[in-house]
PDB file of C-alpha atoms in Angstrom:
ATOM      1  CA  MET A   1     -21.085 -18.367   9.371  1.00 84.00           C
ATOM      2  CA  SER A   2     -19.157 -15.515   7.770  1.00 89.00           C
ATOM      3  CA  TYR A   3     -16.348 -15.850   5.267  1.00 92.00           C
ATOM      4  CA  PHE A   4     -13.885 -14.697   7.931  1.00 92.00           C
ATOM      5  CA  THR A   5     -14.652 -17.692  10.154  1.00 91.00           C
ATOM      6  CA  THR A   6     -14.286 -20.188   7.286  1.00 91.00           C
ATOM      7  CA  VAL A   7     -10.759 -19.303   6.107  1.00 93.00           C
ATOM      8  CA  SER A   8      -8.176 -21.946   6.967  1.00 92.00           C
ATOM      9  CA  ARG A   9      -6.283 -19.351   9.031  1.00 96.00           C
ATOM     10  CA  SER A  10      -7.350 -15.903  10.097  1.00 96.00           C
ATOM     11  CA  TYR A  11      -4.869 -13.064  10.458  1.00 97.00           C
ATOM     12  CA  ILE A  12      -6.018 -13.001  14.088  1.00 97.00           C
ATOM     13  CA  ASP A  13      -4.309 -16.385  14.487  1.00 97.00           C
ATOM     14  CA  VAL A  14      -0.972 -15.424  12.900  1.00 98.00           C
ATOM     15  CA  ASP A  15       1.744 -15.462  15.550  1.00 98.00           C
ATOM     16  CA  VAL A  16       3.473 -12.067  15.636  1.00 97.00           C
ATOM     17  CA  THR A  17       5.242 -12.389  19.009  1.00 96.00           C
ATOM     18  CA  LYS A  18       8.780 -12.870  17.606  1.00 95.00           C
ATOM     19  CA  GLY A  19       8.105 -11.478  14.155  1.00 97.00           C
ATOM     20  CA  ILE A  20       5.400 -12.466  11.685  1.00 98.00           C
ATOM     21  CA  ASP A  21       5.264 -16.245  11.338  1.00 98.00           C
ATOM     22  CA  THR A  22       5.946 -16.891   7.650  1.00 98.00           C
ATOM     23  CA  GLU A  23       3.941 -20.071   7.200  1.00 98.00           C
ATOM     24  CA  GLN A  24       0.908 -18.760   9.094  1.00 98.00           C
ATOM     25  CA  PHE A  25       1.021 -15.456   7.210  1.00 98.00           C
ATOM     26  CA  LEU A  26       1.022 -17.271   3.861  1.00 98.00           C
ATOM     27  CA  GLU A  27      -1.866 -19.475   4.913  1.00 97.00           C
ATOM     28  CA  ALA A  28      -3.921 -16.435   6.024  1.00 97.00           C
ATOM     29  CA  THR A  29      -3.038 -14.553   2.848  1.00 97.00           C
ATOM     30  CA  GLU A  30      -4.322 -17.390   0.680  1.00 95.00           C
ATOM     31  CA  GLY A  31      -7.699 -16.591   2.265  1.00 91.00           C
ATOM     32  CA  VAL A  32      -7.476 -13.034   0.909  1.00 91.00           C
ATOM     33  CA  VAL A  33      -6.862 -14.333  -2.597  1.00 91.00           C
ATOM     34  CA  LYS A  34     -10.032 -16.421  -2.339  1.00 90.00           C
ATOM     35  CA  LEU A  35     -11.908 -13.353  -1.109  1.00 88.00           C
ATOM     36  CA  PHE A  36     -11.521 -11.853  -4.582  1.00 83.00           C
ATOM     37  CA  ASP A  37     -13.539 -14.782  -5.972  1.00 85.00           C
ATOM     38  CA  LEU A  38     -16.510 -13.387  -4.063  1.00 84.00           C
ATOM     39  CA  LEU A  39     -16.273 -10.140  -6.003  1.00 78.00           C
ATOM     40  CA  GLY A  40     -17.590 -12.246  -8.874  1.00 72.00           C
ATOM     41  CA  SER A  41     -15.588 -10.803 -11.741  1.00 65.00           C
ATOM     42  CA  ALA A  42     -12.799 -12.241 -13.847  1.00 69.00           C
ATOM     43  CA  ALA A  43     -11.392  -8.707 -13.861  1.00 67.00           C
ATOM     44  CA  PHE A  44      -9.926  -9.415 -10.424  1.00 76.00           C
ATOM     45  CA  SER A  45      -7.887 -12.332 -11.762  1.00 80.00           C
ATOM     46  CA  VAL A  46      -5.005  -9.893 -12.348  1.00 78.00           C
ATOM     47  CA  VAL A  47      -5.016  -9.101  -8.612  1.00 81.00           C
ATOM     48  CA  GLN A  48      -5.273 -12.767  -7.670  1.00 88.00           C
ATOM     49  CA  ASN A  49      -2.519 -13.830 -10.070  1.00 88.00           C
ATOM     50  CA  ASP A  50      -0.217 -11.142  -8.719  1.00 89.00           C
ATOM     51  CA  MET A  51      -0.874 -12.148  -5.114  1.00 93.00           C
ATOM     52  CA  ASN A  52      -0.509 -15.871  -5.866  1.00 96.00           C
ATOM     53  CA  GLY A  53       2.786 -15.250  -7.661  1.00 96.00           C
ATOM     54  CA  ASN A  54       4.135 -13.340  -4.679  1.00 97.00           C
ATOM     55  CA  ILE A  55       2.921 -15.982  -2.226  1.00 98.00           C
ATOM     56  CA  LYS A  56       4.775 -18.583  -4.315  1.00 98.00           C
ATOM     57  CA  LYS A  57       8.032 -16.578  -4.182  1.00 98.00           C
ATOM     58  CA  ILE A  58       7.834 -16.255  -0.409  1.00 98.00           C
ATOM     59  CA  ARG A  59       6.824 -19.893   0.094  1.00 98.00           C
ATOM     60  CA  GLU A  60       9.721 -21.174  -2.038  1.00 98.00           C
ATOM     61  CA  ARG A  61      12.176 -19.165   0.046  1.00 98.00           C
ATOM     62  CA  PHE A  62      10.534 -20.332   3.263  1.00 98.00           C
ATOM     63  CA  LEU A  63      10.662 -23.985   2.213  1.00 98.00           C
ATOM     64  CA  SER A  64      14.349 -23.719   1.273  1.00 97.00           C
ATOM     65  CA  ASN A  65      15.106 -23.308   4.996  1.00 97.00           C
ATOM     66  CA  PRO A  66      12.018 -23.184   7.238  1.00 98.00           C
ATOM     67  CA  THR A  67      14.053 -22.643  10.389  1.00 97.00           C
ATOM     68  CA  ALA A  68      16.043 -19.646   9.113  1.00 97.00           C
ATOM     69  CA  ASN A  69      12.998 -18.173   7.340  1.00 97.00           C
ATOM     70  CA  ASN A  70      10.500 -18.817  10.141  1.00 98.00           C
ATOM     71  CA  THR A  71       9.406 -15.174  10.269  1.00 98.00           C
ATOM     72  CA  LEU A  72       8.993 -12.677   7.465  1.00 98.00           C
ATOM     73  CA  GLU A  73      11.641 -10.520   9.093  1.00 98.00           C
ATOM     74  CA  ASN A  74      14.147 -13.398   9.263  1.00 98.00           C
ATOM     75  CA  LEU A  75      13.359 -14.309   5.664  1.00 98.00           C
ATOM     76  CA  MET A  76      14.297 -10.791   4.530  1.00 97.00           C
ATOM     77  CA  VAL A  77      17.436 -10.770   6.685  1.00 97.00           C
ATOM     78  CA  THR A  78      18.667 -14.119   5.343  1.00 97.00           C
ATOM     79  CA  GLU A  79      17.967 -13.065   1.762  1.00 96.00           C
ATOM     80  CA  SER A  80      19.481  -9.584   2.097  1.00 95.00           C
ATOM     81  CA  PRO A  81      23.083 -10.482   1.093  1.00 94.00           C
ATOM     82  CA  GLU A  82      21.885 -11.972  -2.199  1.00 92.00           C
ATOM     83  CA  LYS A  83      21.900  -9.962  -5.411  1.00 89.00           C
ATOM     84  CA  LYS A  84      18.370 -11.049  -6.355  1.00 92.00           C
ATOM     85  CA  ARG A  85      16.015 -10.871  -3.403  1.00 95.00           C
ATOM     86  CA  VAL A  86      13.032 -12.592  -5.005  1.00 97.00           C
ATOM     87  CA  ALA A  87      11.113 -13.374  -1.802  1.00 97.00           C
ATOM     88  CA  THR A  88      11.673  -9.902  -0.362  1.00 97.00           C
ATOM     89  CA  GLU A  89      10.411  -8.329  -3.572  1.00 96.00           C
ATOM     90  CA  GLY A  90       7.440 -10.695  -3.469  1.00 97.00           C
ATOM     91  CA  LEU A  91       6.725  -9.670   0.120  1.00 97.00           C
ATOM     92  CA  LEU A  92       6.993  -5.981  -0.752  1.00 95.00           C
ATOM     93  CA  TRP A  93       4.455  -6.324  -3.579  1.00 90.00           C
ATOM     94  CA  LEU A  94       2.243  -8.650  -1.570  1.00 96.00           C
ATOM     95  CA  SER A  95       2.232  -6.128   1.282  1.00 95.00           C
ATOM     96  CA  ARG A  96       1.227  -3.413  -1.168  1.00 92.00           C
ATOM     97  CA  GLY A  97      -1.584  -5.592  -2.499  1.00 90.00           C
ATOM     98  CA  LEU A  98      -2.734  -6.418   1.009  1.00 96.00           C
ATOM     99  CA  GLY A  99      -2.593  -2.730   1.879  1.00 94.00           C
ATOM    100  CA  PHE A 100      -4.886  -2.014  -1.058  1.00 91.00           C
ATOM    101  CA  THR A 101      -7.284  -4.758   0.012  1.00 92.00           C
ATOM    102  CA  ALA A 102      -7.268  -3.686   3.660  1.00 96.00           C
ATOM    103  CA  GLN A 103      -7.927  -0.047   2.791  1.00 96.00           C
ATOM    104  CA  ALA A 104     -10.808  -0.975   0.498  1.00 94.00           C
ATOM    105  CA  LEU A 105     -12.396  -3.221   3.116  1.00 96.00           C
ATOM    106  CA  ARG A 106     -11.804  -0.648   5.869  1.00 97.00           C
ATOM    107  CA  ARG A 107     -13.530   2.060   3.809  1.00 96.00           C
ATOM    108  CA  SER A 108     -16.438  -0.280   3.132  1.00 95.00           C
ATOM    109  CA  LEU A 109     -16.750  -1.383   6.741  1.00 95.00           C
ATOM    110  CA  ASP A 110     -16.530   2.156   8.124  1.00 96.00           C
ATOM    111  CA  ASP A 111     -19.019   3.632   5.647  1.00 96.00           C
ATOM    112  CA  PRO A 112     -21.944   1.307   4.909  1.00 94.00           C
ATOM    113  CA  ASN A 113     -23.283   3.816   2.383  1.00 95.00           C
ATOM    114  CA  GLU A 114     -20.160   3.725   0.192  1.00 95.00           C
ATOM    115  CA  GLU A 115     -20.364   1.294  -2.715  1.00 94.00           C
ATOM    116  CA  LEU A 116     -17.451  -1.079  -3.348  1.00 91.00           C
ATOM    117  CA  VAL A 117     -16.507   0.578  -6.630  1.00 90.00           C
ATOM    118  CA  THR A 118     -15.725   3.738  -4.635  1.00 93.00           C
ATOM    119  CA  SER A 119     -14.040   1.887  -1.758  1.00 94.00           C
ATOM    120  CA  PHE A 120     -11.776  -0.103  -4.075  1.00 88.00           C
ATOM    121  CA  THR A 121     -11.050   2.808  -6.428  1.00 87.00           C
ATOM    122  CA  LYS A 122     -10.076   5.156  -3.589  1.00 93.00           C
ATOM    123  CA  ALA A 123      -7.966   2.424  -1.981  1.00 91.00           C
ATOM    124  CA  TYR A 124      -6.198   1.791  -5.297  1.00 86.00           C
ATOM    125  CA  GLU A 125      -5.472   5.500  -5.728  1.00 84.00           C
ATOM    126  CA  ASN A 126      -4.015   5.656  -2.187  1.00 89.00           C
ATOM    127  CA  THR A 127      -1.912   2.503  -2.380  1.00 86.00           C
ATOM    128  CA  LEU A 128      -0.992   0.731  -5.604  1.00 71.00           C
ATOM    129  CA  ARG A 129      -1.506   3.356  -8.297  1.00 71.00           C
ATOM    130  CA  LYS A 130       1.792   5.156  -7.589  1.00 78.00           C
ATOM    131  CA  HIS A 131       3.669   1.861  -8.059  1.00 71.00           C
ATOM    132  CA  HIS A 132       1.997   0.885 -11.330  1.00 66.00           C
ATOM    133  CA  SER A 133       2.972   1.852 -14.839  1.00 65.00           C
ATOM    134  CA  ILE A 134       0.595   3.500 -17.279  1.00 76.00           C
ATOM    135  CA  VAL A 135       0.150   0.062 -18.854  1.00 69.00           C
ATOM    136  CA  ILE A 136      -1.029  -1.610 -15.616  1.00 73.00           C
ATOM    137  CA  ARG A 137      -3.253   1.207 -14.284  1.00 67.00           C
ATOM    138  CA  PRO A 138      -6.077   0.654 -16.816  1.00 65.00           C
ATOM    139  CA  LEU A 139      -6.220  -3.064 -15.916  1.00 69.00           C
ATOM    140  CA  PHE A 140      -6.790  -2.195 -12.280  1.00 69.00           C
ATOM    141  CA  GLY A 141      -9.205   0.573 -13.241  1.00 67.00           C
ATOM    142  CA  PHE A 142     -11.229  -1.995 -15.158  1.00 67.00           C
ATOM    143  CA  ALA A 143     -11.207  -4.343 -12.169  1.00 70.00           C
ATOM    144  CA  MET A 144     -12.432  -1.567  -9.841  1.00 71.00           C
ATOM    145  CA  LYS A 145     -15.377  -0.846 -12.122  1.00 75.00           C
ATOM    146  CA  ALA A 146     -16.304  -4.536 -12.000  1.00 75.00           C
ATOM    147  CA  CYS A 147     -16.962  -4.462  -8.243  1.00 81.00           C
ATOM    148  CA  PRO A 148     -20.387  -5.759  -7.249  1.00 84.00           C
ATOM    149  CA  TYR A 149     -22.782  -3.777  -5.122  1.00 88.00           C
ATOM    150  CA  ARG A 150     -21.732  -3.629  -1.484  1.00 93.00           C
ATOM    151  CA  LYS A 151     -24.960  -5.362  -0.390  1.00 94.00           C
ATOM    152  CA  ASP A 152     -24.347  -8.302  -2.750  1.00 93.00           C
ATOM    153  CA  PHE A 153     -20.691  -8.675  -1.693  1.00 91.00           C
ATOM    154  CA  TYR A 154     -21.576  -8.660   2.007  1.00 94.00           C
ATOM    155  CA  GLU A 155     -24.236 -11.290   1.350  1.00 94.00           C
ATOM    156  CA  LYS A 156     -21.595 -13.491  -0.283  1.00 92.00           C
ATOM    157  CA  LEU A 157     -19.340 -12.907   2.729  1.00 93.00           C
ATOM    158  CA  HIS A 158     -22.276 -13.785   5.022  1.00 93.00           C
ATOM    159  CA  VAL A 159     -21.585 -10.558   6.882  1.00 94.00           C
ATOM    160  CA  SER A 160     -24.831  -8.962   7.975  1.00 90.00           C
ATOM    161  CA  SER A 161     -25.187  -9.285  11.739  1.00 93.00           C
ATOM    162  CA  GLU A 162     -23.387  -7.226  14.349  1.00 94.00           C
ATOM    163  CA  GLU A 163     -21.453 -10.359  15.308  1.00 94.00           C
ATOM    164  CA  SER A 164     -20.259 -11.045  11.745  1.00 93.00           C
ATOM    165  CA  LEU A 165     -19.346  -7.374  11.249  1.00 94.00           C
ATOM    166  CA  ALA A 166     -17.306  -7.545  14.477  1.00 95.00           C
ATOM    167  CA  THR A 167     -15.549 -10.698  13.239  1.00 95.00           C
ATOM    168  CA  MET A 168     -14.731  -9.007   9.926  1.00 96.00           C
ATOM    169  CA  ASN A 169     -13.378  -5.991  11.808  1.00 97.00           C
ATOM    170  CA  GLU A 170     -11.178  -8.168  14.060  1.00 97.00           C
ATOM    171  CA  TRP A 171      -9.768  -9.932  10.996  1.00 97.00           C
ATOM    172  CA  LEU A 172      -9.170  -6.583   9.301  1.00 97.00           C
ATOM    173  CA  VAL A 173      -7.487  -5.024  12.355  1.00 98.00           C
ATOM    174  CA  ALA A 174      -5.118  -8.017  12.541  1.00 98.00           C
ATOM    175  CA  LEU A 175      -4.310  -7.653   8.828  1.00 98.00           C
ATOM    176  CA  GLU A 176      -3.730  -3.910   9.206  1.00 98.00           C
ATOM    177  CA  LYS A 177      -1.272  -4.541  12.063  1.00 98.00           C
ATOM    178  CA  ILE A 178       0.668  -7.052   9.954  1.00 98.00           C
ATOM    179  CA  ILE A 179       0.819  -4.615   7.021  1.00 97.00           C
ATOM    180  CA  GLU A 180       2.009  -1.859   9.351  1.00 97.00           C
ATOM    181  CA  SER A 181       4.680  -4.150  10.780  1.00 97.00           C
ATOM    182  CA  ASN A 182       5.897  -5.103   7.283  1.00 96.00           C
ATOM    183  CA  ASN A 183       5.963  -1.457   6.175  1.00 95.00           C
ATOM    184  CA  ASN A 184       7.879  -0.451   9.308  1.00 96.00           C
ATOM    185  CA  PHE A 185      10.444  -3.187   8.625  1.00 97.00           C
ATOM    186  CA  PHE A 186      10.852  -1.986   5.028  1.00 95.00           C
ATOM    187  CA  THR A 187      11.354   1.577   6.309  1.00 95.00           C
ATOM    188  CA  GLU A 188      13.892   0.469   8.918  1.00 96.00           C
ATOM    189  CA  HIS A 189      15.831  -1.565   6.331  1.00 95.00           C
ATOM    190  CA  PRO A 190      15.688   0.343   3.051  1.00 94.00           C
ATOM    191  CA  ALA A 191      18.619  -1.606   1.603  1.00 91.00           C
ATOM    192  CA  TYR A 192      16.490  -4.780   1.574  1.00 91.00           C
ATOM    193  CA  ILE A 193      14.064  -3.240  -0.941  1.00 91.00           C
ATOM    194  CA  LYS A 194      16.417  -0.932  -2.827  1.00 88.00           C
ATOM    195  CA  GLY A 195      15.622  -0.902  -6.518  1.00 83.00           C
ATOM    196  CA  MET A 196      12.283  -2.683  -6.119  1.00 83.00           C
TER     197      MET A 196
END
């Protein structure tokens, strides 16, 4: 049984019919945070702490009014008139972090000969690096160098058969669609993320 079938909620199961279901998205994203445990290095704690902090910001906003904040889009709309848009900023950074993770996993899945250090480094350069200060970049650079061998990581994920690779790909495609939807919403509503 692969890691992607053991998470409490897969991105495949996040309802996106009327927007991205906030509670389901958070539950699926907690599975990504745990994925970093399988990389086997404390260096990734900076990534996990960042993601957990952003999940907390979004969850607090959601719990303040679950009906009004039932989708990520509604959450941003209801928060938009406020001066401090803590949950929206958390979602922006969480989406960036998920984009980094998705790109790294996509590179690894598409090229079985590429080691994780390359997959994660290239993904970082394409996603998060431009948003990080010169103080933060070395921390992430250190984390990238701490990646295990691809073979060892996939063993920990229990992804080795065609079936488990297909399951991982389905999970990843669903995540990529959610990231794309979030990014499109940010683009359509630049005022929501102004100054972030």
